[in-house]
Coordinates of C-alpha atoms in Angstrom, one line a residue:
M1 CA -2.8 -6.2 3.6
N2 CA 0.3 -8.0 2.4
Y3 CA 2.8 -9.5 4.9
C4 CA 5.2 -6.6 3.8
E5 CA 2.9 -3.9 4.6
K6 CA 2.2 -5.0 7.9
I7 CA 5.8 -5.7 9.4
H8 CA 7.6 -2.8 10.8
Y9 CA 10.9 -1.8 12.4
S10 CA 12.0 0.8 14.6
I11 CA 14.7 1.9 17.0
L12 CA 14.5 3.9 20.4
K13 CA 17.1 5.5 22.1
A14 CA 17.5 6.1 25.8
K15 CA 18.7 9.4 27.5
P16 CA 21.6 8.6 30.3
N17 CA 19.9 7.3 33.4
E18 CA 20.3 4.1 35.5
F19 CA 19.7 0.9 33.8
G20 CA 16.3 0.0 35.0
A21 CA 14.9 3.7 34.4
M22 CA 16.3 3.7 31.0
V23 CA 14.5 0.1 30.1
D24 CA 11.3 1.7 31.8
D25 CA 11.3 4.8 29.6
L26 CA 12.1 2.7 26.5
L27 CA 9.1 0.3 27.2
N28 CA 6.8 3.2 28.0
R29 CA 7.8 4.5 24.3
L30 CA 7.1 1.4 22.4
P31 CA 4.5 1.4 19.7
R32 CA 0.8 0.9 21.3
N33 CA -1.0 0.5 17.9
E34 CA 0.9 -2.8 16.7
V35 CA 1.8 -6.2 18.3
I36 CA 5.3 -6.2 19.4
L37 CA 7.1 -9.4 17.8
R38 CA 10.9 -8.8 18.9
L39 CA 12.8 -6.5 21.2
V40 CA 16.8 -6.4 20.6
F41 CA 18.1 -4.1 23.5
F42 CA 22.0 -3.1 22.8
G43 CA 23.8 -1.8 26.0
T44 CA 27.2 -1.7 27.5
P45 CA 27.7 -3.9 30.6
A46 CA 30.9 -3.7 32.7
S47 CA 31.5 -7.5 33.2
N48 CA 29.5 -10.7 32.3
E49 CA 28.4 -10.7 35.8
Q50 CA 26.6 -7.5 35.4
Y51 CA 25.4 -8.6 32.1
M52 CA 23.8 -11.6 33.5
V53 CA 21.8 -9.1 36.3
R54 CA 20.9 -6.8 33.7
R55 CA 19.6 -9.4 31.3
G56 CA 17.6 -10.8 34.2
L57 CA 16.3 -7.2 35.1
L58 CA 15.3 -6.9 31.5
R59 CA 13.3 -10.3 31.4
E60 CA 11.7 -9.2 34.6
K61 CA 10.4 -5.9 33.6
V62 CA 9.7 -6.9 29.8
G63 CA 7.5 -9.7 31.3
S64 CA 5.7 -7.7 33.7
F65 CA 5.0 -4.8 31.2
F66 CA 3.8 -7.4 28.4
R67 CA 2.2 -10.2 30.9
E68 CA 0.7 -12.8 28.4
N69 CA 1.8 -11.1 25.3
E70 CA 5.4 -11.1 25.7
P71 CA 7.6 -10.6 22.9
V72 CA 10.9 -12.4 21.7
L73 CA 13.5 -10.6 24.0
S74 CA 17.5 -10.3 23.4
Y75 CA 20.1 -8.3 25.3
V76 CA 23.1 -7.8 23.4
S77 CA 26.3 -6.5 25.0
Q78 CA 27.6 -4.3 22.1
P79 CA 27.9 -0.5 22.8
P80 CA 25.5 1.8 20.9
L81 CA 27.7 4.8 19.9
D82 CA 25.3 7.6 20.5
T83 CA 23.2 6.4 23.3
P84 CA 23.8 4.3 26.6
L85 CA 21.0 2.0 25.5
L86 CA 19.1 1.0 22.3
V87 CA 16.1 -0.9 21.5
E88 CA 15.4 -2.3 18.2
I89 CA 11.8 -3.2 17.7
H90 CA 10.1 -5.4 15.2
S91 CA 6.3 -5.0 15.3
F92 CA 3.1 -6.1 13.4
A93 CA 0.0 -4.6 12.5
P94 CA -2.4 -7.7 12.0
D95 CA -5.8 -8.0 10.3
E96 CA -8.4 -10.5 10.7
D97 CA -6.3 -13.1 8.8
D98 CA -3.6 -13.2 11.1
R99 CA -3.3 -15.1 14.5
I100 CA -0.4 -14.5 16.6
T101 CA 0.4 -16.6 19.5
F102 CA 2.8 -16.0 22.8
R103 CA 4.6 -18.9 23.9
H104 CA 7.7 -19.7 26.4
N105 CA 10.6 -22.3 25.9
G106 CA 11.7 -22.2 29.8
E107 CA 12.2 -18.8 30.5
M108 CA 12.5 -17.3 27.0
P109 CA 9.6 -16.2 24.9
Y110 CA 8.8 -16.9 21.4
V111 CA 6.1 -15.8 19.1
L112 CA 4.0 -17.6 16.2
L113 CA 2.3 -15.8 13.5
E114 CA -0.1 -17.8 11.3
N115 CA -1.9 -16.7 8.3
K116 CA -3.0 -17.8 5.0
S117 CA 0.6 -17.4 3.6
G118 CA 2.3 -19.8 6.4
R119 CA 3.5 -20.1 9.7
F120 CA 6.0 -17.7 10.9
L121 CA 8.3 -18.3 14.0
F122 CA 10.1 -15.3 16.0
A123 CA 12.7 -16.7 18.5
G124 CA 15.7 -15.7 20.1
G125 CA 17.6 -15.2 23.3
F126 CA 19.3 -18.5 22.9
Q127 CA 22.3 -18.7 25.0
G128 CA 24.5 -21.0 27.0
N129 CA 26.1 -20.5 30.2
V130 CA 27.5 -17.3 30.0
L131 CA 29.7 -17.3 33.1
H132 CA 31.0 -20.9 33.0
S133 CA 30.9 -22.5 29.6
G134 CA 33.8 -21.7 26.8
T135 CA 32.7 -20.6 23.2
E136 CA 32.3 -23.9 21.7
R137 CA 30.2 -25.3 24.4
Q138 CA 27.9 -22.2 24.7
A139 CA 27.3 -22.7 21.0
E140 CA 26.3 -26.1 21.5
E141 CA 23.9 -25.1 24.2
A142 CA 22.4 -22.3 22.2
F143 CA 21.8 -24.3 19.2
R144 CA 20.2 -27.1 21.3
S145 CA 17.6 -24.7 22.7
L146 CA 17.0 -23.4 19.4
E147 CA 16.5 -26.9 18.1
A148 CA 14.1 -27.5 21.0
V149 CA 11.8 -24.6 19.8
L150 CA 12.1 -25.6 16.4
E151 CA 10.9 -29.1 16.6
R152 CA 8.5 -28.3 19.4
E153 CA 6.7 -26.1 16.8
G154 CA 7.1 -28.2 13.6
F155 CA 9.8 -25.7 11.8
P156 CA 12.5 -27.9 10.2
W157 CA 16.0 -26.4 10.2
H158 CA 15.7 -25.3 6.6
S159 CA 12.8 -23.1 7.4
I160 CA 15.0 -20.6 9.1
I161 CA 15.1 -17.5 7.0
R162 CA 17.2 -15.1 9.0
Q163 CA 19.7 -15.6 11.9
W164 CA 21.5 -13.3 14.1
N165 CA 24.7 -14.7 15.9
Y166 CA 26.4 -12.7 18.2
I167 CA 29.8 -14.0 19.6
E168 CA 31.9 -12.6 22.4
N169 CA 35.3 -11.5 21.3
I170 CA 34.7 -13.1 18.0
T171 CA 38.0 -13.0 16.6
A172 CA 39.8 -13.9 19.8
F173 CA 41.4 -17.3 20.2
D174 CA 41.0 -20.0 23.2
G175 CA 44.7 -21.3 22.6
T176 CA 44.5 -22.2 19.1
D177 CA 41.0 -22.3 18.6
Q178 CA 39.2 -19.1 17.1
H179 CA 35.9 -17.9 18.7
Y180 CA 34.3 -17.5 15.2
Q181 CA 35.4 -20.6 13.7
A182 CA 34.6 -22.7 16.8
F183 CA 30.9 -21.0 16.2
N184 CA 31.1 -21.9 12.5
N185 CA 31.8 -25.5 13.3
V186 CA 29.0 -25.9 15.6
R187 CA 26.7 -24.3 13.1
S188 CA 27.7 -26.7 10.7
E189 CA 27.1 -29.8 13.0
F190 CA 23.6 -28.7 13.6
Y191 CA 22.6 -27.8 10.2
G192 CA 24.1 -31.1 9.0
K193 CA 21.0 -32.6 10.6
A194 CA 19.1 -31.5 7.6
D195 CA 19.0 -30.8 4.0
W196 CA 18.8 -27.4 2.8
P197 CA 17.0 -27.5 -0.6
N198 CA 16.6 -23.6 -0.8
G199 CA 19.9 -22.1 0.4
Y200 CA 20.9 -21.6 4.1
P201 CA 19.4 -18.6 6.1
A202 CA 20.6 -15.0 5.8
A203 CA 22.7 -14.3 8.9
T204 CA 25.3 -12.2 10.5
G205 CA 28.1 -13.4 12.7
I206 CA 29.1 -10.4 14.7
G207 CA 31.4 -9.4 17.8
A208 CA 30.0 -8.7 21.2
N209 CA 32.3 -7.6 23.8
L210 CA 30.4 -9.6 26.6
G211 CA 27.6 -12.1 26.7
G212 CA 28.9 -15.1 25.4
I213 CA 27.0 -16.8 22.3
L214 CA 23.6 -15.5 21.8
I215 CA 21.4 -16.6 18.7
D216 CA 18.0 -15.0 17.4
V217 CA 16.0 -16.4 14.4
D218 CA 13.3 -15.7 12.2
A219 CA 11.7 -18.9 10.5
A220 CA 8.9 -19.7 7.9
V221 CA 6.7 -22.6 6.5
F222 CA 4.8 -21.3 3.9
S223 CA 1.5 -22.8 2.8
S224 CA 0.5 -20.8 -0.3
P225 CA 2.1 -21.1 -3.6
E226 CA 2.4 -17.1 -3.7
A227 CA 4.6 -17.2 -0.7
F228 CA 8.1 -18.4 -0.8
S229 CA 11.8 -17.7 0.0
T230 CA 14.8 -17.2 -2.2
P231 CA 18.5 -17.1 -1.6
I232 CA 20.2 -14.2 -3.0
D233 CA 23.7 -14.2 -4.2
N234 CA 26.1 -11.3 -4.9
K235 CA 27.8 -11.7 -8.1
L236 CA 30.7 -9.6 -6.5
Q237 CA 31.1 -12.2 -4.0
I238 CA 31.8 -15.7 -3.5
A239 CA 29.2 -17.2 -1.3
A240 CA 30.3 -17.5 2.4
H241 CA 29.6 -21.2 2.8
A242 CA 31.7 -21.8 -0.6
Y243 CA 34.9 -19.8 1.0
S244 CA 38.2 -21.9 0.5
E245 CA 40.2 -22.8 3.6
R246 CA 42.8 -20.2 2.8
V247 CA 40.4 -17.4 4.5
L248 CA 39.2 -19.5 7.1
E249 CA 40.7 -19.6 11.0
V250 CA 41.3 -23.0 12.7
S251 CA 39.3 -24.5 16.0
K252 CA 39.9 -27.9 17.0
R253 CA 41.5 -28.5 13.5
K254 CA 38.4 -28.0 11.6
K255 CA 37.6 -25.2 9.3
S256 CA 34.0 -25.3 8.4
T257 CA 32.5 -22.5 6.3
P258 CA 30.1 -20.0 7.6
K259 CA 26.6 -21.4 6.5
F260 CA 24.6 -18.3 5.4
E261 CA 23.4 -16.6 2.0
R262 CA 24.5 -13.1 1.2
A263 CA 20.8 -12.3 1.6
K264 CA 17.5 -14.1 1.5
S265 CA 13.9 -12.8 0.4
M266 CA 10.4 -13.5 1.4
T267 CA 7.9 -13.1 -1.4
F268 CA 4.3 -12.4 -0.7
Q269 CA 2.3 -12.3 -4.1
E270 CA 4.0 -8.8 -5.7
R271 CA 5.7 -7.7 -2.6
K272 CA 9.1 -9.0 -1.3
L273 CA 10.9 -8.8 2.1
V274 CA 15.0 -8.8 1.9
Y275 CA 16.9 -10.0 4.9
I276 CA 20.5 -8.5 4.1
S277 CA 23.1 -10.5 5.9
G278 CA 26.2 -8.7 7.5
T279 CA 27.9 -7.3 4.7
A280 CA 31.3 -6.0 4.6
A281 CA 34.1 -4.7 2.0
I282 CA 34.8 -8.1 0.6
R283 CA 34.9 -9.1 -3.2
G284 CA 35.4 -12.5 -4.2
E285 CA 36.3 -13.9 -0.9
E286 CA 39.1 -11.3 0.0
S287 CA 38.8 -8.2 2.3
L288 CA 39.6 -4.7 0.9
A289 CA 42.3 -4.3 3.5
G290 CA 44.2 -1.0 4.2
V291 CA 41.9 1.2 2.1
G292 CA 40.5 3.2 5.1
L293 CA 36.8 3.6 6.4
E294 CA 35.1 5.5 3.7
R295 CA 36.3 3.0 0.9
Q296 CA 35.2 0.1 2.7
S297 CA 32.1 1.8 3.6
R298 CA 31.2 2.4 -0.3
I299 CA 32.2 -1.3 -1.3
T300 CA 29.9 -2.6 1.5
M301 CA 26.7 -0.2 0.2
E302 CA 27.6 -1.4 -3.3
N303 CA 27.5 -4.8 -2.4
I304 CA 24.0 -4.3 -0.6
R305 CA 22.7 -2.6 -3.6
E306 CA 23.6 -5.5 -5.5
L307 CA 21.7 -7.5 -3.2
I308 CA 18.4 -5.7 -2.9
G309 CA 18.3 -4.2 -6.6
D310 CA 15.4 -1.5 -6.5
A311 CA 13.8 -2.7 -3.2
R312 CA 13.8 0.1 -0.5
L313 CA 15.8 -0.1 2.6
E314 CA 13.7 -0.3 5.8
M315 CA 16.6 -0.4 8.4
L316 CA 20.3 -0.6 8.9
R317 CA 22.6 -1.4 11.3
V318 CA 26.1 -0.4 11.2
Y319 CA 28.9 -2.1 13.0
L320 CA 32.0 -0.1 13.6
K321 CA 35.5 -1.8 14.9
N322 CA 36.7 1.5 16.1
K323 CA 34.7 3.8 18.1
S324 CA 36.6 6.9 16.9
D325 CA 35.2 6.0 13.0
Y326 CA 31.6 7.0 14.4
E327 CA 31.3 10.6 13.2
E328 CA 32.8 9.7 9.8
A329 CA 30.6 6.6 9.4
V330 CA 27.4 8.6 10.1
R331 CA 28.7 11.4 7.5
L332 CA 28.8 8.7 4.9
M333 CA 25.7 7.2 5.6
E334 CA 24.2 10.4 5.4
T335 CA 25.5 10.7 1.7
Y336 CA 22.9 8.3 0.8
G337 CA 19.9 10.2 1.9
L338 CA 18.3 7.4 3.7
D339 CA 15.4 8.5 5.7
I340 CA 15.2 5.1 7.8
P341 CA 16.3 4.0 11.2
I342 CA 19.8 3.4 11.5
S343 CA 21.7 2.2 14.7
Y344 CA 25.6 2.3 15.2
M345 CA 27.2 -0.1 17.2
W346 CA 30.7 -0.7 18.4
A347 CA 31.7 -4.0 17.6
D348 CA 34.5 -6.4 16.4
V349 CA 34.0 -7.8 13.0
C350 CA 34.6 -11.4 11.9
R351 CA 37.8 -10.4 10.1
E352 CA 40.6 -8.2 12.0
E353 CA 41.2 -6.1 8.8
L354 CA 37.5 -5.0 8.5
L355 CA 36.6 -1.6 9.9
I356 CA 32.8 -1.7 9.3
E357 CA 29.8 -4.2 8.8
I358 CA 26.4 -3.3 7.7
E359 CA 23.1 -5.5 7.8
G360 CA 19.4 -4.6 7.2
I361 CA 16.2 -5.1 5.8
A362 CA 14.6 -4.1 2.6
I363 CA 11.2 -4.3 0.9
R364 CA 10.3 -4.0 -2.6

């Protein structure tokens, strides 16, 4: 089978209960007939101290459940809007051509997949000192941890195909330094260590109410001419890495652009998997401000359709700035008739005027 037929994405939601009991319930409901590559838990801790305790409990329970086959694990402090705890699952149905290896970088697990198409890295949970470091320092610490895994496994920076960046209080300022801009400056410094001959990764930079800086990545080094990645532009938008300074904030007097593509695909013979970056109601480089949730939602989905063409959506995450918009957002998404997993999270978007951001995965 083709890679695109073997990779699967699903979502499980917990009923209200004590945190540990909810984790146990979700773990016991995971797919049993596939290899779990990545688990991303979304929840609502009350403080960063509680976040750290729950992150530790998650690591303990997941490690005990999987033992030597421990998947990538991340705990994102974003409140799901229809459940107290949600897990997003990335799983794989290997055949005789696939070799899957489970490894650790310190406490953090990561997974390698190797087959005739190439080598694929699934890694994440990269964080700095959540309790004692500021945004810029946490970003540096997270990127250094990521860099260590890339170097250890022989993946250059430009092999990153998809990156998820969760940033506590993304639009807040430490003095004159905006959190998102501080993160972008650090990202640019690390990305600047390499050339990017085939475009930057697809990426999401999204707010979290707690948890500091958290980074997850998928990376690929291809070994077959029939397998390759392609950056995807949206003719309706300026590429984020080409933004003018006018739409950027300041952090330590620098205004580095966000280094990501609007989407990026991986092609395997006749099939294609498309990673859709965090997408919002932006045309050119300007936000559609003051037009309301429905209009922003429609423009966002038009942007996504422009990126994926006739590919089929497999999963979406919907981030909402306001909790009160949840029911309307569900109604709007239902008009598209999508029979796919969709999660709804309460999270700050990278610009104050944006009410909704959507990311996802599609296959053609």
